[in-house]
Coordinates of C-alpha atoms and ligand atoms in Angstrom, one line a residue:
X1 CA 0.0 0.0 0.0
X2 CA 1.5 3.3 -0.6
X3 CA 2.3 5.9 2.1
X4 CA -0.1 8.5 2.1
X5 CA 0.8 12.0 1.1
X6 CA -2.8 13.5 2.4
X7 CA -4.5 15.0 -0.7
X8 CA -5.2 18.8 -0.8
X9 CA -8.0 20.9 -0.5
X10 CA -9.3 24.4 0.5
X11 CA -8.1 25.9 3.2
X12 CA -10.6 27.2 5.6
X13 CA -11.4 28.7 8.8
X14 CA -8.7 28.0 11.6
X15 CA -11.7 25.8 13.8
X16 CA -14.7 25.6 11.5
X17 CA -12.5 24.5 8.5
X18 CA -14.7 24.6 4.8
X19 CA -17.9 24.4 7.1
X20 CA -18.9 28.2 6.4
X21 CA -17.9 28.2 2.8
X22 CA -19.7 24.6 2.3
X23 CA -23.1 25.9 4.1
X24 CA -23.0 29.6 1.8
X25 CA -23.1 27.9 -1.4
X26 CA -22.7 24.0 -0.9
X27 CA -23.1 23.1 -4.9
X28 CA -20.9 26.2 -5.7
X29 CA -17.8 25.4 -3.5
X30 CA -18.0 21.8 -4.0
X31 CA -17.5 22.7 -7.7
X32 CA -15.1 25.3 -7.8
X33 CA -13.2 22.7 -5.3
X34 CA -12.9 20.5 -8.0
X35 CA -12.1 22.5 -10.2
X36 CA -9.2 23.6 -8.0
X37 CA -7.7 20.4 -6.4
X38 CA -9.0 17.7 -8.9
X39 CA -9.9 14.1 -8.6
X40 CA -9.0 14.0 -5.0
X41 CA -10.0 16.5 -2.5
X42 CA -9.6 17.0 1.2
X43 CA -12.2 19.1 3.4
X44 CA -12.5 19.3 7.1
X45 CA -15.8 20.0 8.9
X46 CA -14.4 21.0 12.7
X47 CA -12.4 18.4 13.1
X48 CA -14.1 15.4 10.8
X49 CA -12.0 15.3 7.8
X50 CA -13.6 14.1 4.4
X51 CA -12.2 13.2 1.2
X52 CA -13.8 14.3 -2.0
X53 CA -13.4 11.4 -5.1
X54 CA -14.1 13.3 -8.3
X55 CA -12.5 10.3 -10.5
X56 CA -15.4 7.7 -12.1
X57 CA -12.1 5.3 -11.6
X58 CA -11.8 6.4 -8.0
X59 CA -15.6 6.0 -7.1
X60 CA -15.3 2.5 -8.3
X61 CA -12.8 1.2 -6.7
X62 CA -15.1 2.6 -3.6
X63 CA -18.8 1.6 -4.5
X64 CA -17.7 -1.9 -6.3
X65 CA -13.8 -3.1 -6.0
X66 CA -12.9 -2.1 -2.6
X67 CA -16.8 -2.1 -1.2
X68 CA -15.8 -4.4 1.8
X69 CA -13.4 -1.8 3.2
X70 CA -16.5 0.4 3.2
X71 CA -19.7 0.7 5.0
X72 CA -22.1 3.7 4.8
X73 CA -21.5 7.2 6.3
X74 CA -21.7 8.2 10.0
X75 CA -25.1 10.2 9.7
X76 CA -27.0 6.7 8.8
X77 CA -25.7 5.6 12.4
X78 CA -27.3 8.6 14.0
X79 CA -30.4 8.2 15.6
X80 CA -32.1 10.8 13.4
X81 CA -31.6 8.1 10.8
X82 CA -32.1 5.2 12.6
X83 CA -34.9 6.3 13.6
X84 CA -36.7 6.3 10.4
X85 CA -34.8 3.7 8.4
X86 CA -34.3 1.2 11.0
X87 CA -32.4 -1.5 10.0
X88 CA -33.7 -1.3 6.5
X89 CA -31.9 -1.6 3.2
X90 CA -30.5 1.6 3.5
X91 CA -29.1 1.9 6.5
X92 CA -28.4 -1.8 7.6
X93 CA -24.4 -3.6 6.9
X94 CA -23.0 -6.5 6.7
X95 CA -25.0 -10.4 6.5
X96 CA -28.0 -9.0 7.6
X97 CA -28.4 -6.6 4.4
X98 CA -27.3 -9.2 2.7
X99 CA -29.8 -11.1 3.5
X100 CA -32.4 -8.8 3.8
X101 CA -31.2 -7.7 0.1
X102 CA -31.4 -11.4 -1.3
X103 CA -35.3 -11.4 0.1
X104 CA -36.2 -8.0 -1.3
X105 CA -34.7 -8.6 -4.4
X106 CA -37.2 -10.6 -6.4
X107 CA -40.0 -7.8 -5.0
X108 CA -38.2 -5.6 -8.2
X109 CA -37.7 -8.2 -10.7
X110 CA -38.7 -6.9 -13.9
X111 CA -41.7 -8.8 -15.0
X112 CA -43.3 -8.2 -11.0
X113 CA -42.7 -4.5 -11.4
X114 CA -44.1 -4.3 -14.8
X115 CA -47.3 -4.9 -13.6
X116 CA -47.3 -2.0 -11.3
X117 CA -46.9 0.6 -14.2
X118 CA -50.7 0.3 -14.9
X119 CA -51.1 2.0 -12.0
X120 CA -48.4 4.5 -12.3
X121 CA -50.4 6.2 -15.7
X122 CA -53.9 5.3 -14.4
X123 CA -52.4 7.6 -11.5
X124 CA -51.2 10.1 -13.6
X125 CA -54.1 10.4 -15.5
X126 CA -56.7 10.9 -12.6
X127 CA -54.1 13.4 -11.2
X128 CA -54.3 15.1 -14.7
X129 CA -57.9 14.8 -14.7
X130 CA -58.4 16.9 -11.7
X131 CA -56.0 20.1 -13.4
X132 CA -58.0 22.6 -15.0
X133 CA -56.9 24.7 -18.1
X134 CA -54.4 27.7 -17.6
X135 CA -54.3 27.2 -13.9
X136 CA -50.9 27.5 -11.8
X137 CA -49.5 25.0 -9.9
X138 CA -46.5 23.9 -7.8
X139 CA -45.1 21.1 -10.0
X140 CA -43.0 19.8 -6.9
X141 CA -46.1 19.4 -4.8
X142 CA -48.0 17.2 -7.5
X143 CA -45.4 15.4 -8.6
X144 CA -44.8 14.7 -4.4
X145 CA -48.7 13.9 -4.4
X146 CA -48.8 11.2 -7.5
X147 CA -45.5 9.2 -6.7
X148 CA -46.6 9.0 -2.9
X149 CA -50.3 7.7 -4.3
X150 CA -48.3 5.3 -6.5
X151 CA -45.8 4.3 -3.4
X152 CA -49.1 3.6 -0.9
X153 CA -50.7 1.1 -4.1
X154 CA -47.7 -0.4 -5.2
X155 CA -46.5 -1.2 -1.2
X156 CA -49.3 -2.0 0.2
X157 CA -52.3 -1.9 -2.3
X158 CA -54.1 0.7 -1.0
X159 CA -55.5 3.7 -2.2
X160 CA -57.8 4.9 -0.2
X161 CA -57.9 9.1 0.3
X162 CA -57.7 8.9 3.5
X163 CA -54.3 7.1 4.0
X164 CA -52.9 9.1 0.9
X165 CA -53.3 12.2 3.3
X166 CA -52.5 11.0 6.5
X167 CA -49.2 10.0 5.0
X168 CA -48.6 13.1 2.4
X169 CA -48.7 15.0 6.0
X170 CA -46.2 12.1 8.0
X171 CA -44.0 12.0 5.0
X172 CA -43.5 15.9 4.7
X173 CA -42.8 16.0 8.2
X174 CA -40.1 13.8 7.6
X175 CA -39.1 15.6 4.7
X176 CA -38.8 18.6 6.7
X177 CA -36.7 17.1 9.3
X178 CA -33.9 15.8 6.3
X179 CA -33.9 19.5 5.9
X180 CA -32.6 20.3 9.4
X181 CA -29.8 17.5 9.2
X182 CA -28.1 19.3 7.0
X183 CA -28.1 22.6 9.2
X184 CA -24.5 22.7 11.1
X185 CA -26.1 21.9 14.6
X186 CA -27.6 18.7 13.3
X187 CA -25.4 16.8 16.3
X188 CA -28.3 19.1 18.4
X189 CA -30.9 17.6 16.4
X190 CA -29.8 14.1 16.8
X191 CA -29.5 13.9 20.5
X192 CA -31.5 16.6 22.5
X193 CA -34.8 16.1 23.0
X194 CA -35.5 19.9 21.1
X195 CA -39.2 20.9 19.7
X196 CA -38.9 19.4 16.5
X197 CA -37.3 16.1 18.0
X198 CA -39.9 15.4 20.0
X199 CA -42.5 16.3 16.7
X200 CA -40.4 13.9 14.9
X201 CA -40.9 11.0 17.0
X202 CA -44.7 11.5 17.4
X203 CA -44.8 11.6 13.0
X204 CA -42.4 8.2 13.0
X205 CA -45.2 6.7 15.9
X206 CA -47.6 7.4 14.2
X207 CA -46.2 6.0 10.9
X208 CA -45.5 3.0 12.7
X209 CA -48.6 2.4 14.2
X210 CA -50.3 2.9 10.2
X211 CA -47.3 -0.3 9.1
X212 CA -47.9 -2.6 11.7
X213 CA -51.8 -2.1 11.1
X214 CA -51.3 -3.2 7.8
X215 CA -48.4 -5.8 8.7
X216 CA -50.9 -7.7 10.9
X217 CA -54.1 -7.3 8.6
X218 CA -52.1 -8.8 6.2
X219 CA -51.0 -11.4 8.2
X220 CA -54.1 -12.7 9.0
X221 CA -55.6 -12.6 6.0
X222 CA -52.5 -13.7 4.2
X223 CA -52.1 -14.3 -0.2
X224 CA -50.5 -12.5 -2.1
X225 CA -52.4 -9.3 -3.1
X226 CA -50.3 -8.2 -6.1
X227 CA -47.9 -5.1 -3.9
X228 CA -44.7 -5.1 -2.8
X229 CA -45.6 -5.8 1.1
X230 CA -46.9 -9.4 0.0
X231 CA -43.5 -10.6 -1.8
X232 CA -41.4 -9.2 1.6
X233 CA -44.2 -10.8 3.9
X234 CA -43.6 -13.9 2.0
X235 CA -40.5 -14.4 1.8
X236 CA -38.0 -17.0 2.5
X237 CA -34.4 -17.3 3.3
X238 CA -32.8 -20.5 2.3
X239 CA -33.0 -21.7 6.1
X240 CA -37.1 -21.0 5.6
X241 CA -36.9 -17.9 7.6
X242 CA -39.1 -15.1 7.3
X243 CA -38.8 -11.5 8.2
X244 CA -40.0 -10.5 11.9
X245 CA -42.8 -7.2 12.1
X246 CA -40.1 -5.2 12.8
X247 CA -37.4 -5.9 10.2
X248 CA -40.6 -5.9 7.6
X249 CA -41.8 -1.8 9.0
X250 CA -38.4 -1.1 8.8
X251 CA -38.2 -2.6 4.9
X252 CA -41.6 -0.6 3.9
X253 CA -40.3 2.4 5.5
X254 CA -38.0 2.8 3.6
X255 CA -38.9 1.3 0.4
X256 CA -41.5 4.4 0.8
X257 CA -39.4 6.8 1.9
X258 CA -36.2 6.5 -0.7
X259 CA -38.8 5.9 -3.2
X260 CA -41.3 8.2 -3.5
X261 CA -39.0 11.8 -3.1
X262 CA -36.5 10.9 -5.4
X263 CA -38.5 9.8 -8.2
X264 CA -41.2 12.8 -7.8
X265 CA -38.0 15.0 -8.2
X266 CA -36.6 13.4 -10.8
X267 CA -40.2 14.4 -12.5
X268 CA -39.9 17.8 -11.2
X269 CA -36.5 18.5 -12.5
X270 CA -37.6 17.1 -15.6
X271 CA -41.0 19.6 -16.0
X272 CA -38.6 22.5 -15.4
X273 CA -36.2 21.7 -17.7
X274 CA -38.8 20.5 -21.1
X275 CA -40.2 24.1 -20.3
X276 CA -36.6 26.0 -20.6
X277 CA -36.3 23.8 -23.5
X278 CA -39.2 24.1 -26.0
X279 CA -37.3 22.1 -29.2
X280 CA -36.8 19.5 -26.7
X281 CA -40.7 19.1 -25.7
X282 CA -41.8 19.1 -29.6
X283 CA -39.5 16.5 -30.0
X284 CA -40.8 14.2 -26.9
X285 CA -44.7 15.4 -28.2
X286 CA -43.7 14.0 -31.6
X287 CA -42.3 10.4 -29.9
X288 CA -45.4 10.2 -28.2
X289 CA -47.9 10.5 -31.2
X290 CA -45.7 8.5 -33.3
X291 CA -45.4 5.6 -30.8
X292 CA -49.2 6.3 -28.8
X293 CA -51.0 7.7 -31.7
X294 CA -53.5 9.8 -28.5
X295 CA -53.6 5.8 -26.8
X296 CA -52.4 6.0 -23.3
X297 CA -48.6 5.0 -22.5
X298 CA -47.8 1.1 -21.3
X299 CA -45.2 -0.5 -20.3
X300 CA -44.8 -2.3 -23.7
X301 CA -44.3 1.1 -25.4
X302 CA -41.0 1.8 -22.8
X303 CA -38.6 0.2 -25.3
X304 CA -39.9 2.7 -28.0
X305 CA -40.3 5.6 -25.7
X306 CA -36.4 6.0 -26.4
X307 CA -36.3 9.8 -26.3
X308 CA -38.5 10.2 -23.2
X309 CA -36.0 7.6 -21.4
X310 CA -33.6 9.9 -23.0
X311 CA -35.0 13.2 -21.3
X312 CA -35.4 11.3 -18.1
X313 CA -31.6 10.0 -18.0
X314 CA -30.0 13.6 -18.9
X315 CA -32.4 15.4 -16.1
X316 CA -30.9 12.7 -13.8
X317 CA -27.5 14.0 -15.1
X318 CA -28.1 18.0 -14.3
X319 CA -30.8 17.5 -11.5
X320 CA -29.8 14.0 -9.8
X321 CA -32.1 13.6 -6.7
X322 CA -29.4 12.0 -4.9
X323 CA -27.2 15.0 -5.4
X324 CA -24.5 13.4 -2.7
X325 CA -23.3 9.9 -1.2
X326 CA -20.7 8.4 0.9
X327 CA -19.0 5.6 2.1
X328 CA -16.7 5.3 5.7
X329 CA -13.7 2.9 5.9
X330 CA -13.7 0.2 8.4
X331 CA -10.3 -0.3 7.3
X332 CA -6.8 1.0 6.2
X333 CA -7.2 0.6 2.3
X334 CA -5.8 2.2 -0.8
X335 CA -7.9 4.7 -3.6
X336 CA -6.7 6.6 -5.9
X337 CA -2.7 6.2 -5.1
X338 CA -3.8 7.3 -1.3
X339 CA -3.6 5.4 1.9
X340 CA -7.4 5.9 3.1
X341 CA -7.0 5.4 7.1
X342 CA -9.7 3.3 9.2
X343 CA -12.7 6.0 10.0
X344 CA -12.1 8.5 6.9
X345 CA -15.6 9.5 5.5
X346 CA -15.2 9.6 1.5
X347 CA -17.9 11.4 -0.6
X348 CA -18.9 11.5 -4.4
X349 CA -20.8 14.5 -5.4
X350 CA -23.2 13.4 -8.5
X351 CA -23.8 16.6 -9.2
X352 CA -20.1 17.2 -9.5
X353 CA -18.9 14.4 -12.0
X354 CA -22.5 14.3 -14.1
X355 CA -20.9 18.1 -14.8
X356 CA -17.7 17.5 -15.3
X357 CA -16.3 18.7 -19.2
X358 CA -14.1 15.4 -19.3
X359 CA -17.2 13.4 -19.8
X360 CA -19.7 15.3 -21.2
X361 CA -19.5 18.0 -23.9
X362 CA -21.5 20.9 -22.8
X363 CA -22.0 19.9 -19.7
X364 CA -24.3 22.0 -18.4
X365 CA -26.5 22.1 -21.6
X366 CA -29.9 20.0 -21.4
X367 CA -29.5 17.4 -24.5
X368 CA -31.2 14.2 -24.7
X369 CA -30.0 13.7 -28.0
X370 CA -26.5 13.5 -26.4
X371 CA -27.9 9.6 -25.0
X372 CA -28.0 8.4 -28.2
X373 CA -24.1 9.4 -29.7
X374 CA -21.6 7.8 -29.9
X375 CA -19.5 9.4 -26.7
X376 CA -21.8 7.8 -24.6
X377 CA -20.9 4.2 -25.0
X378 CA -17.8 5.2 -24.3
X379 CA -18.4 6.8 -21.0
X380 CA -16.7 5.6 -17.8
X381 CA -19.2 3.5 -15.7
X382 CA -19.0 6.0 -12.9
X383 CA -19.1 9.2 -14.9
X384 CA -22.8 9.1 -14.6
X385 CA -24.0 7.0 -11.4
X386 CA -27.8 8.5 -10.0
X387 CA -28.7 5.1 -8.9
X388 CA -25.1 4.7 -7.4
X389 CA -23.5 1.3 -7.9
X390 CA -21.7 -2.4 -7.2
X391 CA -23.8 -4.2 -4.4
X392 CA -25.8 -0.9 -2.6
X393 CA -27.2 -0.1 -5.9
X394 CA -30.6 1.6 -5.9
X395 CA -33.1 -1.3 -5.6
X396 CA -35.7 1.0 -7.2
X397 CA -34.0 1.9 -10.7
X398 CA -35.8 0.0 -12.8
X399 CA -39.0 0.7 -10.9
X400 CA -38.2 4.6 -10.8
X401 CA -37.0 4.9 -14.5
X402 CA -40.0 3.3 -15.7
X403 CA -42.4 5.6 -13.2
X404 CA -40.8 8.7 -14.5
X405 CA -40.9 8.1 -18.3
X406 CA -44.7 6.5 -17.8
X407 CA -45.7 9.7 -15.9
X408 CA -43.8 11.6 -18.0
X409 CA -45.5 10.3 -20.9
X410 CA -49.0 10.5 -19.8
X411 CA -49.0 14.0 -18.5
X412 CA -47.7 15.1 -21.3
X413 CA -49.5 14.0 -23.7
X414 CA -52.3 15.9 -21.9
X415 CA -50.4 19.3 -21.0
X416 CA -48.1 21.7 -21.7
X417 CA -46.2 23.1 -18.4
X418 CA -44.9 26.4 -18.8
X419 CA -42.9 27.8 -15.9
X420 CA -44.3 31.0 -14.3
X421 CA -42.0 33.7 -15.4
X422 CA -39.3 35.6 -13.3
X423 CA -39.3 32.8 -10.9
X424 CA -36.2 31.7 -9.4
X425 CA -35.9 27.7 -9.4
X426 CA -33.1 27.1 -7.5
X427 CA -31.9 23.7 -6.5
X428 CA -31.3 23.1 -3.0
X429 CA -29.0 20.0 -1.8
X430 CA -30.5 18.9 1.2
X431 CA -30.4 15.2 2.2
X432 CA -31.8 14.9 -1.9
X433 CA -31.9 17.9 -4.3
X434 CA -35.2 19.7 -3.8
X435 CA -36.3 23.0 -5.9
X436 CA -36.2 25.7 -2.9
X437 CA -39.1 27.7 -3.7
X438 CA -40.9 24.6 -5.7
X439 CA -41.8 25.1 -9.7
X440 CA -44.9 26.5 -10.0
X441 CA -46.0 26.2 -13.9
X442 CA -49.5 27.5 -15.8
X443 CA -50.8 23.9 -17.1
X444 CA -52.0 24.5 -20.4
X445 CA -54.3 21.8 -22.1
X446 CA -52.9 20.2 -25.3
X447 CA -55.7 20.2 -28.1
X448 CA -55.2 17.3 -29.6
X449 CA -55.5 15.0 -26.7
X450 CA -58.6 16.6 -25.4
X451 CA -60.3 13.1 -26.6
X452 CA -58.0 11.0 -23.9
X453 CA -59.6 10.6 -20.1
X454 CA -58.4 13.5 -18.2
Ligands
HEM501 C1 -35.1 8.7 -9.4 C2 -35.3 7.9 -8.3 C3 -34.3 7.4 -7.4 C4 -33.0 7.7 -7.2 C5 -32.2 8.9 -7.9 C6 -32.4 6.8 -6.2 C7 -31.1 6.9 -5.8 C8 -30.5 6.0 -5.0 C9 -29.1 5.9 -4.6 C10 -28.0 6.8 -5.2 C11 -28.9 4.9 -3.8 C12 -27.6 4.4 -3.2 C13 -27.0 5.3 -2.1 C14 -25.7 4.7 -1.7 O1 -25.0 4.0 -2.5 O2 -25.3 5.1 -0.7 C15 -30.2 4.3 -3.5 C16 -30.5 3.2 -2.7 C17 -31.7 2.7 -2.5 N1 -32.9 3.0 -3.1 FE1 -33.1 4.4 -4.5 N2 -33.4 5.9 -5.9 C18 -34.5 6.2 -6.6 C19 -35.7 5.5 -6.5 C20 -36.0 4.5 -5.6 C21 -37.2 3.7 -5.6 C22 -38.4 3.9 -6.5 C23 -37.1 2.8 -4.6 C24 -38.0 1.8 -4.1 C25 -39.2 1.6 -4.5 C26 -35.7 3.0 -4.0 C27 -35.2 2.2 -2.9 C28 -33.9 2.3 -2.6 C29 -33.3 1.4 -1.5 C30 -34.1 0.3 -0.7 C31 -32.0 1.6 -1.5 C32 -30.9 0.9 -0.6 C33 -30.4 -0.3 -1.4 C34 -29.3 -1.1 -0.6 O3 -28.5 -0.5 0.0 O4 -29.4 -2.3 -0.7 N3 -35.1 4.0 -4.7 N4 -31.2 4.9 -4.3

């Protein structure tokens, strides 16, 4: 292994360190960073030092080759986190993910999944149907509203008004808790019983109490009812195991929690970029009626709908939900030519490398078409990673790519979302990348689909 020779980075405040740059402009120092030091940076928050891998190379021998030196980063040990997540896919290590990945995994097998896009455009389509011509509306909040409808049905095969709201108002709560994690007193937030602690735990209690209810109706009634709690509920390690109630709340929690944001933000993102980029909307339009002919979208059409997959894989690229991700060595290991001791916290910044000029020409220009050249075949795997990668890949990326380009397709076909003028969207890297102020856009009815429901 070689000596380290630390790498460099920015040099900071004397006690603070990059903290007060970082918090000012977190996207905007993280970048010019980069662009200063290179593949490898070093930054120190107080005294917790964190290395920076800019390198598709580097993050590989992180995320895939060297994975076993690596477990997740310290905030997933926190209680904040814990908390929510559990021991759940997310957040858990070692056999037991292992094991509790192996169970979940058939739960996202194509063919299952492929049943649950029926109800992702008959979603989008009521949602649509309720929009009224040349209104205004928060994109961000509907596109929250629909993939948390679609998260409810598809878990636990219910869609009943009642529940959406109950947990539309739990799951913002949440939301809004993420939010204060990323504040600099979020060691406060994790261990002192504060206000919005204790608000915290009454929301997860009360999220709890709504699983369980369905974890033991379930159970007594048993069969497999076609959503995603039946296939965890039944089943079976190779000893003939089963999951308890409590590793099965903590699975549902957060195959609802990491599913439903991300995806309704990848859809948000994608809104306010088609309406900066009107040649790239008439292109989509003209996909759809080739391909649709005015018939709704299925999941039949997805290998034809190659330029709405397209538009959804390059707003991944400029917007990607999961903006941020990191890994913490157990051990003494080697990246990038450095000797990464036991305890160092290493990040990859998607937003960085998706925008780096190495990989992409004009990278911060909005071109689908760019999915389709040549350049891309040739791109290094982690040059472009929004579902991250090796064995903690996203369990949801075929399920969220085929939401987003259904939805995508249906409400489109119906509308055309033009962003309210002089408004500021501004991205926002919290614990995902939210719009700030949200996108509010003037829904415009598209004439020749007035025929189709909604
Ligand atoms: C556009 C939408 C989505 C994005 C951008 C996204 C992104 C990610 C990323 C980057 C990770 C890995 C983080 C890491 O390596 O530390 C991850 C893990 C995960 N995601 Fe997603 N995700 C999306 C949708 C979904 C959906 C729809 C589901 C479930 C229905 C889901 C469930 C999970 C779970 C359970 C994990 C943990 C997997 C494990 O560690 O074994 N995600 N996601």
């Amino acid at each position: 292994m070689s000596t380290a020779i630390r790498p460099d980075g920015p040099k900071g405040h004397l006690i603070r360190g990059n903290l007060p740059e970082y918090i000012k402009d977190p996207l905007g120092f993280l970048m010019n960073a980069t662009r200063q030091f290179g593949d490898v940076v070093r930054l120190r928050f107080f005294n917790i030092q964190v290395w920076v891998l800019n390198n598709p190379e580097h993050i590989e021998s992180v995320l895939v080759t060297n994975n076993r030196c690596f477990i997740k980063p310290l905030d997933f040990r926190m209680p904040f986190f814990r908390g929510i997540f559990g021991n759940g896919l997310l957040t858990s290590e070692g056999d037991f993910w292992l094991r509790q990945r192996r169970l979940a995994q058939p739960a996202f097998h194509k063919n299952r999944i492929a049943d649950y896009g029926r109800v992702m455009v008959k979603f989008a389509e009521q949602m649509s149907a309720t929009w009224q011509q040349a209104e205004t509306r928060d994109m961000h909040r509907e596109m929250m509203i629909l993939t948390l409808r679609i998260a409810i049905k598809t878990l636990f095969n219910v869609d009943a008004d009642r529940d959406v709201e109950l947990m539309s108002s739990l799951s913002n709560e949440l939301i809004g808790m993420f939010e204060l994690q990323e504040s600099p007193l979020w060691l406060v937030h994790n261990y002192l019983p504060t206000r919005a602690n204790r608000r915290f735990g009454r929301g997860i209690k009360q999220l709890d109490q709504y699983i369980y209810g369905i974890i033991s109706e379930r159970r007594q009634n048993g069969g497999d009812t076609g959503d995603l709690l039946s296939m965890l509920l039944n089943a079976q390690d190779e000893d003939g195991s089963r999951m308890t109630d409590k590793q099965l709340r903590d699975e549902v929690m957060t195959l609802f929690l990491a599913g439903h944001e991300t995806t309704a933000l990848a859809l948000s993102w994608t809104w306010y970029l088609l309406s900066e980029h009107p040649q790239v909307e008439a292109k989509l339009i003209g996909e759809l009626n080739t391909v649709l002919g005015g018939r709704s979208p299925r999941v039949e059409d997805l290998p034809e709908l190659r330029y709405a997959d397209a538009i959804i894989k390059e707003s991944l690229r400029l917007y990607p939900p999961a903006w941020a991700f990191g890994r913490q060595a157990t051990q003494a290991c080697e990246v990038a030519g450095y000797s990464v001791p036991k305890g160092r916290q290493v990040f990859f910044f998607p937003w960085v490398v998706h925008r780096d000029p190495r990989f992409f020409d004009d990278p911060e220009q909005f071109r689908p078409e760019r999915w389709a050249g040549e350049k891309m075949k040739q791109l290094p795997r982690y040059a472009y990673f929004p579902f991250s990668g090796g064995p903690r890949v996203c369990i949801g990326n075929s399920f969220a790519m085929m939401e987003a380009v259904l939805v995508l397709a249906t409400i489109a076909q119906r509308y055309r979302l033009k962003l309210v003028p002089d408004q500021a969207v501004k991205p926002w890297p919290v614990f995902t990348l939210m719009p700030r102020h949200g996108i509010k856009m003037v829904l415009e009815k598209r004439e020749i689909h007035s025929t189709l429901s909604g």
